[in-house]
Each structure stands twice: as structure tokens, then as C-alpha cells.
Amino acid sequence: MIDQRPCVVMIEDEQQIRRFVRAALEDEGCRVVEADTAVRGVEAIAQAKPDLVILDLGLPDRDGVEVIRDVRGWSTVPVIILSARSQEEDKVRALDAGADDYLGKPFGVGELLARVRALVRRGRAGHREADPVVQFGDVTIDLARRIVERDGSAVHLTAIEYRLLSVLVSNASRVLTHRQLLKEVWGPGYADSTHYLRVYIARLREKLERDATRPQYILTETGIGYRFEPGKT
């Protein structure tokens, strides 16, 4: 029998908080999948395809904002941030990255459950899952596991190279301007640093294209920006 309960993935490294929130969610009729690191959490999202994600920003292996950005490349699942970080800047960064709600610690269980109910309703009404595995040519990208392979062998990408690739892939067939890519990958302070972009695009082409001088997938839109085209052969 298919489990019809709402599924919640909770990514939180503090066991006591996980235990407390899990009990409250299960009393509410939810099924809960726990993860104590960012890596395990993203894998859980890919496998469980939950109705909601509850995410702490201060994880031991990666910042929670990076997790949101990665997940948004292939999923529209609602995300609630549950964090001790209370500065407005932290909230803005998380919401700009794609979080749907933000609740500071300490928190009231009643308020948390109310927000969970609202987002689960909204998510079940409209969110669609994309496949976290993207293939083009002899390249395979597993966005959930952050693994890139070419012809079955691992391709090493730096953090910036991977971030740039994931933004391009997540916006397949869309033209992204130089400014859009620079702001998304490097931040607002680099919006005019087009030389960074040229260097890193060239590196990606060297690693992923059959012929970097005649790219088939990472295409230049002259004077505008770049476009990832997975269907081009």
C-alpha cells in the first residue's frame, strides 16, 4: 500500500532538535526522513521526493544556502529554514537562494506545524520534480550527489566550475546574460567581471566538450552571455 502521509526531509545536525521536531511532525501525521549532513540531506531529497524540506543553515559539511541552490536546480519542493542565525542578511540570502520560509531558533512547535501545513498544501498542489541526473553527449551530471562523469570516469571540477555548470544546466536552453551568471555564481560584487566568466567557461569546455574550440553544449550568445543546450549534437 502506498504511504499517503506527507513526507518531510529534515536536515539538521543536532540530534536533540531532530528528535523533538520528528515527534511533532509524526504527531501531525507526517512521515519523516532525517539527515545530519548536507550531503546525506540532498541524497534523501532525491530519493524520497518529499512534500517538504526542513533545513538548518549551520551544517557541518556545507552551508545550508548552498544546499538550497543545489536543490533548486532540479526540484521545486518547499523548503523551510530552521536556524539559529537571526540576522536579516542570513534570512535574505536563504530566501533569495530559493527557500520558501524562515523560522528562527528557538521556535514554537505550533508555529512550525502551521507553516508545515501551509507549505505541504501548496507543494502538493503545484510542485513538479525534475530529474536530478542530466546527460549530454558522453557526460553525466548527478545534481543530487554533485558528481560529474565523462564516459564513465569522474571529472574533477572546482567549486566555482561546478556552480557555473549547475546554473547553466538548471536553465537548459535559456540564454543567461553575463551579469546573471556572474551574480549567481560569484555574487553581486562581480556583476561586471566578465573576464572571470570567459576563463571558467573555457575550463568547462575543455573538460566536457568533445572539441572545446567548437562547443556543442555550452554555447556563446555573442555580446549577451551563454546557453546550455543538451539536445544539440
PDB file of C-alpha atoms in Angstrom:
ATOM      1  CA  MET A   1       0.000   0.000   0.000  1.00  0.00           C
ATOM      2  CA  ILE A   2       1.298   3.482  -0.922  1.00  0.00           C
ATOM      3  CA  ASP A   3       2.028   5.681   2.090  1.00  0.00           C
ATOM      4  CA  GLN A   4      -0.181   8.764   1.654  1.00  0.00           C
ATOM      5  CA  ARG A   5       1.277  10.676   4.594  1.00  0.00           C
ATOM      6  CA  PRO A   6       3.137  13.900   3.769  1.00  0.00           C
ATOM      7  CA  CYS A   7       6.864  13.196   3.615  1.00  0.00           C
ATOM      8  CA  VAL A   8       9.258  15.654   5.271  1.00  0.00           C
ATOM      9  CA  VAL A   9      13.039  15.524   4.902  1.00  0.00           C
ATOM     10  CA  MET A  10      14.702  17.157   7.920  1.00  0.00           C
ATOM     11  CA  ILE A  11      18.350  18.182   7.514  1.00  0.00           C
ATOM     12  CA  GLU A  12      19.653  19.069  10.963  1.00  0.00           C
ATOM     13  CA  ASP A  13      22.893  18.123  12.702  1.00  0.00           C
ATOM     14  CA  GLU A  14      21.627  18.491  16.300  1.00  0.00           C
ATOM     15  CA  GLN A  15      20.137  15.171  17.356  1.00  0.00           C
ATOM     16  CA  GLN A  16      18.019  16.662  20.129  1.00  0.00           C
ATOM     17  CA  ILE A  17      16.297  19.066  17.727  1.00  0.00           C
ATOM     18  CA  ARG A  18      15.765  16.286  15.182  1.00  0.00           C
ATOM     19  CA  ARG A  19      14.135  14.117  17.842  1.00  0.00           C
ATOM     20  CA  PHE A  20      11.873  16.952  19.033  1.00  0.00           C
ATOM     21  CA  VAL A  21      10.787  18.047  15.538  1.00  0.00           C
ATOM     22  CA  ARG A  22      10.310  14.469  14.345  1.00  0.00           C
ATOM     23  CA  ALA A  23       7.963  13.708  17.244  1.00  0.00           C
ATOM     24  CA  ALA A  24       5.914  16.827  16.497  1.00  0.00           C
ATOM     25  CA  LEU A  25       5.711  16.065  12.792  1.00  0.00           C
ATOM     26  CA  GLU A  26       4.751  12.436  13.340  1.00  0.00           C
ATOM     27  CA  ASP A  27       2.003  13.519  15.741  1.00  0.00           C
ATOM     28  CA  GLU A  28       0.821  15.747  12.902  1.00  0.00           C
ATOM     29  CA  GLY A  29       0.633  12.698  10.611  1.00  0.00           C
ATOM     30  CA  CYS A  30       3.847  13.191   8.648  1.00  0.00           C
ATOM     31  CA  ARG A  31       6.477  10.675   7.615  1.00  0.00           C
ATOM     32  CA  VAL A  32       9.959  11.985   8.456  1.00  0.00           C
ATOM     33  CA  VAL A  33      13.325  11.230   6.840  1.00  0.00           C
ATOM     34  CA  GLU A  34      16.298  12.528   8.844  1.00  0.00           C
ATOM     35  CA  ALA A  35      19.751  13.613   7.674  1.00  0.00           C
ATOM     36  CA  ASP A  36      22.555  15.092   9.771  1.00  0.00           C
ATOM     37  CA  THR A  37      24.720  16.468   6.941  1.00  0.00           C
ATOM     38  CA  ALA A  38      24.156  18.400   3.717  1.00  0.00           C
ATOM     39  CA  VAL A  39      25.356  15.518   1.543  1.00  0.00           C
ATOM     40  CA  ARG A  40      23.000  12.998   3.176  1.00  0.00           C
ATOM     41  CA  GLY A  41      20.204  15.540   3.075  1.00  0.00           C
ATOM     42  CA  VAL A  42      20.421  16.199  -0.662  1.00  0.00           C
ATOM     43  CA  GLU A  43      20.555  12.450  -1.320  1.00  0.00           C
ATOM     44  CA  ALA A  44      17.471  11.990   0.877  1.00  0.00           C
ATOM     45  CA  ILE A  45      15.593  14.662  -1.097  1.00  0.00           C
ATOM     46  CA  ALA A  46      16.480  12.979  -4.387  1.00  0.00           C
ATOM     47  CA  GLN A  47      15.437   9.540  -3.138  1.00  0.00           C
ATOM     48  CA  ALA A  48      12.370  10.343  -1.018  1.00  0.00           C
ATOM     49  CA  LYS A  49      10.914  13.100  -3.258  1.00  0.00           C
ATOM     50  CA  PRO A  50       9.368  14.725  -0.175  1.00  0.00           C
ATOM     51  CA  ASP A  51       6.496  17.164   0.170  1.00  0.00           C
ATOM     52  CA  LEU A  52       8.638  19.473   2.302  1.00  0.00           C
ATOM     53  CA  VAL A  53      12.221  20.033   3.443  1.00  0.00           C
ATOM     54  CA  ILE A  54      13.188  21.472   6.830  1.00  0.00           C
ATOM     55  CA  LEU A  55      16.767  22.718   6.637  1.00  0.00           C
ATOM     56  CA  ASP A  56      19.297  24.079   9.129  1.00  0.00           C
ATOM     57  CA  LEU A  57      21.796  26.577   7.716  1.00  0.00           C
ATOM     58  CA  GLY A  58      24.670  25.644  10.020  1.00  0.00           C
ATOM     59  CA  LEU A  59      25.520  22.153   8.813  1.00  0.00           C
ATOM     60  CA  PRO A  60      28.916  20.546   9.466  1.00  0.00           C
ATOM     61  CA  ASP A  61      29.867  19.880   5.836  1.00  0.00           C
ATOM     62  CA  ARG A  62      28.272  22.705   3.835  1.00  0.00           C
ATOM     63  CA  ASP A  63      26.354  25.913   4.316  1.00  0.00           C
ATOM     64  CA  GLY A  64      22.605  25.452   4.059  1.00  0.00           C
ATOM     65  CA  VAL A  65      22.301  28.223   1.469  1.00  0.00           C
ATOM     66  CA  GLU A  66      24.451  26.156  -0.903  1.00  0.00           C
ATOM     67  CA  VAL A  67      22.120  23.215  -0.324  1.00  0.00           C
ATOM     68  CA  ILE A  68      19.105  25.323  -1.324  1.00  0.00           C
ATOM     69  CA  ARG A  69      20.816  26.467  -4.510  1.00  0.00           C
ATOM     70  CA  ASP A  70      21.746  22.916  -5.463  1.00  0.00           C
ATOM     71  CA  VAL A  71      18.275  21.525  -4.810  1.00  0.00           C
ATOM     72  CA  ARG A  72      16.621  24.347  -6.725  1.00  0.00           C
ATOM     73  CA  GLY A  73      18.486  23.152  -9.792  1.00  0.00           C
ATOM     74  CA  TRP A  74      16.196  20.116 -10.020  1.00  0.00           C
ATOM     75  CA  SER A  75      13.340  20.436  -7.521  1.00  0.00           C
ATOM     76  CA  THR A  76      10.652  22.926  -6.511  1.00  0.00           C
ATOM     77  CA  VAL A  77       9.970  21.179  -3.189  1.00  0.00           C
ATOM     78  CA  PRO A  78       9.051  23.746  -0.484  1.00  0.00           C
ATOM     79  CA  VAL A  79      11.885  24.490   1.960  1.00  0.00           C
ATOM     80  CA  ILE A  80      11.582  25.856   5.496  1.00  0.00           C
ATOM     81  CA  ILE A  81      14.763  27.164   7.084  1.00  0.00           C
ATOM     82  CA  LEU A  82      15.067  26.367  10.791  1.00  0.00           C
ATOM     83  CA  SER A  83      18.150  28.195  12.022  1.00  0.00           C
ATOM     84  CA  ALA A  84      19.739  29.945  14.991  1.00  0.00           C
ATOM     85  CA  ARG A  85      21.044  32.597  12.596  1.00  0.00           C
ATOM     86  CA  SER A  86      18.769  35.569  13.162  1.00  0.00           C
ATOM     87  CA  GLN A  87      20.497  38.323  11.187  1.00  0.00           C
ATOM     88  CA  GLU A  88      18.441  39.833   8.388  1.00  0.00           C
ATOM     89  CA  GLU A  89      21.303  39.175   5.963  1.00  0.00           C
ATOM     90  CA  ASP A  90      21.115  35.415   6.645  1.00  0.00           C
ATOM     91  CA  LYS A  91      17.366  35.395   6.075  1.00  0.00           C
ATOM     92  CA  VAL A  92      17.662  37.360   2.841  1.00  0.00           C
ATOM     93  CA  ARG A  93      20.415  35.058   1.495  1.00  0.00           C
ATOM     94  CA  ALA A  94      18.347  31.956   2.223  1.00  0.00           C
ATOM     95  CA  LEU A  95      15.154  33.340   0.717  1.00  0.00           C
ATOM     96  CA  ASP A  96      16.972  34.683  -2.339  1.00  0.00           C
ATOM     97  CA  ALA A  97      18.541  31.238  -2.844  1.00  0.00           C
ATOM     98  CA  GLY A  98      15.069  29.681  -3.037  1.00  0.00           C
ATOM     99  CA  ALA A  99      13.846  28.961   0.499  1.00  0.00           C
ATOM    100  CA  ASP A 100      10.101  29.397   0.992  1.00  0.00           C
ATOM    101  CA  ASP A 101      10.024  30.256   4.702  1.00  0.00           C
ATOM    102  CA  TYR A 102      12.366  31.039   7.592  1.00  0.00           C
ATOM    103  CA  LEU A 103      11.874  30.243  11.276  1.00  0.00           C
ATOM    104  CA  GLY A 104      14.452  31.157  13.880  1.00  0.00           C
ATOM    105  CA  LYS A 105      15.582  29.057  16.824  1.00  0.00           C
ATOM    106  CA  PRO A 106      14.234  28.836  19.456  1.00  0.00           C
ATOM    107  CA  PHE A 107      10.840  28.287  17.881  1.00  0.00           C
ATOM    108  CA  GLY A 108       7.320  27.358  18.910  1.00  0.00           C
ATOM    109  CA  VAL A 109       6.111  23.947  17.765  1.00  0.00           C
ATOM    110  CA  GLY A 110       2.661  25.327  16.981  1.00  0.00           C
ATOM    111  CA  GLU A 111       4.065  27.942  14.621  1.00  0.00           C
ATOM    112  CA  LEU A 112       6.333  25.397  12.949  1.00  0.00           C
ATOM    113  CA  LEU A 113       3.456  22.981  12.338  1.00  0.00           C
ATOM    114  CA  ALA A 114       1.257  25.762  10.957  1.00  0.00           C
ATOM    115  CA  ARG A 115       3.955  26.664   8.441  1.00  0.00           C
ATOM    116  CA  VAL A 116       4.484  22.993   7.596  1.00  0.00           C
ATOM    117  CA  ARG A 117       0.766  22.516   6.884  1.00  0.00           C
ATOM    118  CA  ALA A 118       0.635  25.601   4.663  1.00  0.00           C
ATOM    119  CA  LEU A 119       3.668  24.631   2.588  1.00  0.00           C
ATOM    120  CA  VAL A 120       2.675  20.981   2.249  1.00  0.00           C
ATOM    121  CA  ARG A 121      -0.729  22.091   0.901  1.00  0.00           C
ATOM    122  CA  ARG A 122       0.925  24.460  -1.543  1.00  0.00           C
ATOM    123  CA  GLY A 123       3.553  21.928  -2.577  1.00  0.00           C
ATOM    124  CA  ARG A 124       1.089  19.127  -3.211  1.00  0.00           C
ATOM    125  CA  ALA A 125      -0.997  21.498  -5.314  1.00  0.00           C
ATOM    126  CA  GLY A 126       1.766  22.520  -7.657  1.00  0.00           C
ATOM    127  CA  HIS A 127       5.365  21.340  -7.360  1.00  0.00           C
ATOM    128  CA  ARG A 128       6.953  19.180 -10.028  1.00  0.00           C
ATOM    129  CA  GLU A 129      10.150  17.197  -9.759  1.00  0.00           C
ATOM    130  CA  ALA A 130      12.852  17.335 -12.373  1.00  0.00           C
ATOM    131  CA  ASP A 131      15.318  14.535 -12.878  1.00  0.00           C
ATOM    132  CA  PRO A 132      18.465  15.295 -10.842  1.00  0.00           C
ATOM    133  CA  VAL A 133      20.525  13.336 -13.396  1.00  0.00           C
ATOM    134  CA  VAL A 134      21.366  15.226 -16.604  1.00  0.00           C
ATOM    135  CA  GLN A 135      23.044  13.620 -19.601  1.00  0.00           C
ATOM    136  CA  PHE A 136      24.508  15.177 -22.731  1.00  0.00           C
ATOM    137  CA  GLY A 137      26.987  13.642 -25.117  1.00  0.00           C
ATOM    138  CA  ASP A 138      29.217  11.366 -23.049  1.00  0.00           C
ATOM    139  CA  VAL A 139      28.743  13.468 -19.901  1.00  0.00           C
ATOM    140  CA  THR A 140      26.513  12.584 -16.924  1.00  0.00           C
ATOM    141  CA  ILE A 141      25.801  15.066 -14.124  1.00  0.00           C
ATOM    142  CA  ASP A 142      24.165  13.900 -10.903  1.00  0.00           C
ATOM    143  CA  LEU A 143      22.998  17.180  -9.382  1.00  0.00           C
ATOM    144  CA  ALA A 144      21.837  15.499  -6.174  1.00  0.00           C
ATOM    145  CA  ARG A 145      25.207  13.839  -5.495  1.00  0.00           C
ATOM    146  CA  ARG A 146      27.328  16.586  -7.096  1.00  0.00           C
ATOM    147  CA  ILE A 147      29.065  14.054  -9.344  1.00  0.00           C
ATOM    148  CA  VAL A 148      30.177  14.722 -12.922  1.00  0.00           C
ATOM    149  CA  GLU A 149      31.354  11.877 -15.150  1.00  0.00           C
ATOM    150  CA  ARG A 150      32.556  11.710 -18.712  1.00  0.00           C
ATOM    151  CA  ASP A 151      32.476   8.387 -20.482  1.00  0.00           C
ATOM    152  CA  GLY A 152      32.157   6.700 -17.075  1.00  0.00           C
ATOM    153  CA  SER A 153      35.158   8.432 -15.486  1.00  0.00           C
ATOM    154  CA  ALA A 154      34.921  11.103 -12.797  1.00  0.00           C
ATOM    155  CA  VAL A 155      35.567  14.690 -13.900  1.00  0.00           C
ATOM    156  CA  HIS A 156      37.125  16.935 -11.275  1.00  0.00           C
ATOM    157  CA  LEU A 157      35.553  20.380 -11.150  1.00  0.00           C
ATOM    158  CA  THR A 158      36.444  23.176  -8.766  1.00  0.00           C
ATOM    159  CA  ALA A 159      33.649  24.602  -6.619  1.00  0.00           C
ATOM    160  CA  ILE A 160      33.241  27.572  -8.977  1.00  0.00           C
ATOM    161  CA  GLU A 161      33.293  25.386 -12.092  1.00  0.00           C
ATOM    162  CA  TYR A 162      30.622  23.111 -10.622  1.00  0.00           C
ATOM    163  CA  ARG A 163      28.462  26.049  -9.544  1.00  0.00           C
ATOM    164  CA  LEU A 164      28.661  27.610 -13.010  1.00  0.00           C
ATOM    165  CA  LEU A 165      27.841  24.302 -14.675  1.00  0.00           C
ATOM    166  CA  SER A 166      24.883  23.646 -12.380  1.00  0.00           C
ATOM    167  CA  VAL A 167      23.416  27.106 -13.084  1.00  0.00           C
ATOM    168  CA  LEU A 168      23.745  26.583 -16.838  1.00  0.00           C
ATOM    169  CA  VAL A 169      22.300  23.061 -16.688  1.00  0.00           C
ATOM    170  CA  SER A 170      19.414  24.114 -14.450  1.00  0.00           C
ATOM    171  CA  ASN A 171      18.445  26.712 -17.055  1.00  0.00           C
ATOM    172  CA  ALA A 172      18.819  24.487 -20.119  1.00  0.00           C
ATOM    173  CA  SER A 173      18.048  26.156 -23.458  1.00  0.00           C
ATOM    174  CA  ARG A 174      17.745  29.576 -21.786  1.00  0.00           C
ATOM    175  CA  VAL A 175      20.118  32.403 -22.596  1.00  0.00           C
ATOM    176  CA  LEU A 176      21.774  33.627 -19.399  1.00  0.00           C
ATOM    177  CA  THR A 177      23.412  37.033 -19.573  1.00  0.00           C
ATOM    178  CA  HIS A 178      26.947  37.680 -18.391  1.00  0.00           C
ATOM    179  CA  ARG A 179      25.552  39.695 -15.493  1.00  0.00           C
ATOM    180  CA  GLN A 180      23.088  36.971 -14.473  1.00  0.00           C
ATOM    181  CA  LEU A 181      25.779  34.308 -14.378  1.00  0.00           C
ATOM    182  CA  LEU A 182      28.298  36.463 -12.545  1.00  0.00           C
ATOM    183  CA  LYS A 183      25.783  37.468  -9.863  1.00  0.00           C
ATOM    184  CA  GLU A 184      24.543  33.902  -9.430  1.00  0.00           C
ATOM    185  CA  VAL A 185      27.958  32.217  -9.292  1.00  0.00           C
ATOM    186  CA  TRP A 186      30.305  34.842  -7.851  1.00  0.00           C
ATOM    187  CA  GLY A 187      27.897  37.302  -6.180  1.00  0.00           C
ATOM    188  CA  PRO A 188      26.619  40.862  -6.792  1.00  0.00           C
ATOM    189  CA  GLY A 189      30.082  42.389  -6.385  1.00  0.00           C
ATOM    190  CA  TYR A 190      31.298  40.616  -9.532  1.00  0.00           C
ATOM    191  CA  ALA A 191      28.468  41.567 -11.894  1.00  0.00           C
ATOM    192  CA  ASP A 192      30.820  43.352 -14.308  1.00  0.00           C
ATOM    193  CA  SER A 193      33.782  40.936 -14.118  1.00  0.00           C
ATOM    194  CA  THR A 194      33.199  39.250 -17.457  1.00  0.00           C
ATOM    195  CA  HIS A 195      36.819  38.061 -17.689  1.00  0.00           C
ATOM    196  CA  TYR A 196      36.115  35.599 -14.834  1.00  0.00           C
ATOM    197  CA  LEU A 197      33.275  34.142 -16.845  1.00  0.00           C
ATOM    198  CA  ARG A 198      35.332  33.714 -20.031  1.00  0.00           C
ATOM    199  CA  VAL A 199      38.061  31.867 -18.141  1.00  0.00           C
ATOM    200  CA  TYR A 200      35.693  29.453 -16.393  1.00  0.00           C
ATOM    201  CA  ILE A 201      33.559  28.796 -19.471  1.00  0.00           C
ATOM    202  CA  ALA A 202      36.756  27.862 -21.301  1.00  0.00           C
ATOM    203  CA  ARG A 203      37.702  25.474 -18.482  1.00  0.00           C
ATOM    204  CA  LEU A 204      34.295  23.771 -18.582  1.00  0.00           C
ATOM    205  CA  ARG A 205      34.529  23.352 -22.331  1.00  0.00           C
ATOM    206  CA  GLU A 206      37.983  21.810 -22.044  1.00  0.00           C
ATOM    207  CA  LYS A 207      36.673  19.271 -19.545  1.00  0.00           C
ATOM    208  CA  LEU A 208      33.265  18.485 -21.029  1.00  0.00           C
ATOM    209  CA  GLU A 209      33.122  19.250 -24.761  1.00  0.00           C
ATOM    210  CA  ARG A 210      34.398  16.874 -27.429  1.00  0.00           C
ATOM    211  CA  ASP A 211      36.118  19.832 -29.083  1.00  0.00           C
ATOM    212  CA  ALA A 212      36.491  22.919 -26.885  1.00  0.00           C
ATOM    213  CA  THR A 213      37.072  25.111 -29.946  1.00  0.00           C
ATOM    214  CA  ARG A 214      33.749  24.022 -31.474  1.00  0.00           C
ATOM    215  CA  PRO A 215      31.425  23.626 -28.458  1.00  0.00           C
ATOM    216  CA  GLN A 216      28.199  21.714 -28.909  1.00  0.00           C
ATOM    217  CA  TYR A 217      26.612  22.149 -25.481  1.00  0.00           C
ATOM    218  CA  ILE A 218      27.974  25.249 -23.727  1.00  0.00           C
ATOM    219  CA  LEU A 219      27.198  27.845 -26.360  1.00  0.00           C
ATOM    220  CA  THR A 220      28.119  31.521 -26.664  1.00  0.00           C
ATOM    221  CA  GLU A 221      25.428  34.100 -27.341  1.00  0.00           C
ATOM    222  CA  THR A 222      27.638  36.818 -28.782  1.00  0.00           C
ATOM    223  CA  GLY A 223      27.531  40.030 -26.799  1.00  0.00           C
ATOM    224  CA  ILE A 224      24.881  38.638 -24.429  1.00  0.00           C
ATOM    225  CA  GLY A 225      26.002  35.588 -22.467  1.00  0.00           C
ATOM    226  CA  TYR A 226      25.874  31.795 -22.642  1.00  0.00           C
ATOM    227  CA  ARG A 227      23.365  28.992 -23.135  1.00  0.00           C
ATOM    228  CA  PHE A 228      23.465  25.288 -22.254  1.00  0.00           C
ATOM    229  CA  GLU A 229      21.840  23.222 -24.989  1.00  0.00           C
ATOM    230  CA  PRO A 230      21.692  19.497 -24.069  1.00  0.00           C
ATOM    231  CA  GLY A 231      19.874  18.467 -27.234  1.00  0.00           C
ATOM    232  CA  LYS A 232      22.392  19.890 -29.688  1.00  0.00           C
ATOM    233  CA  THR A 233      24.508  17.289 -31.496  1.00  0.00           C
TER     234      THR A 233
END
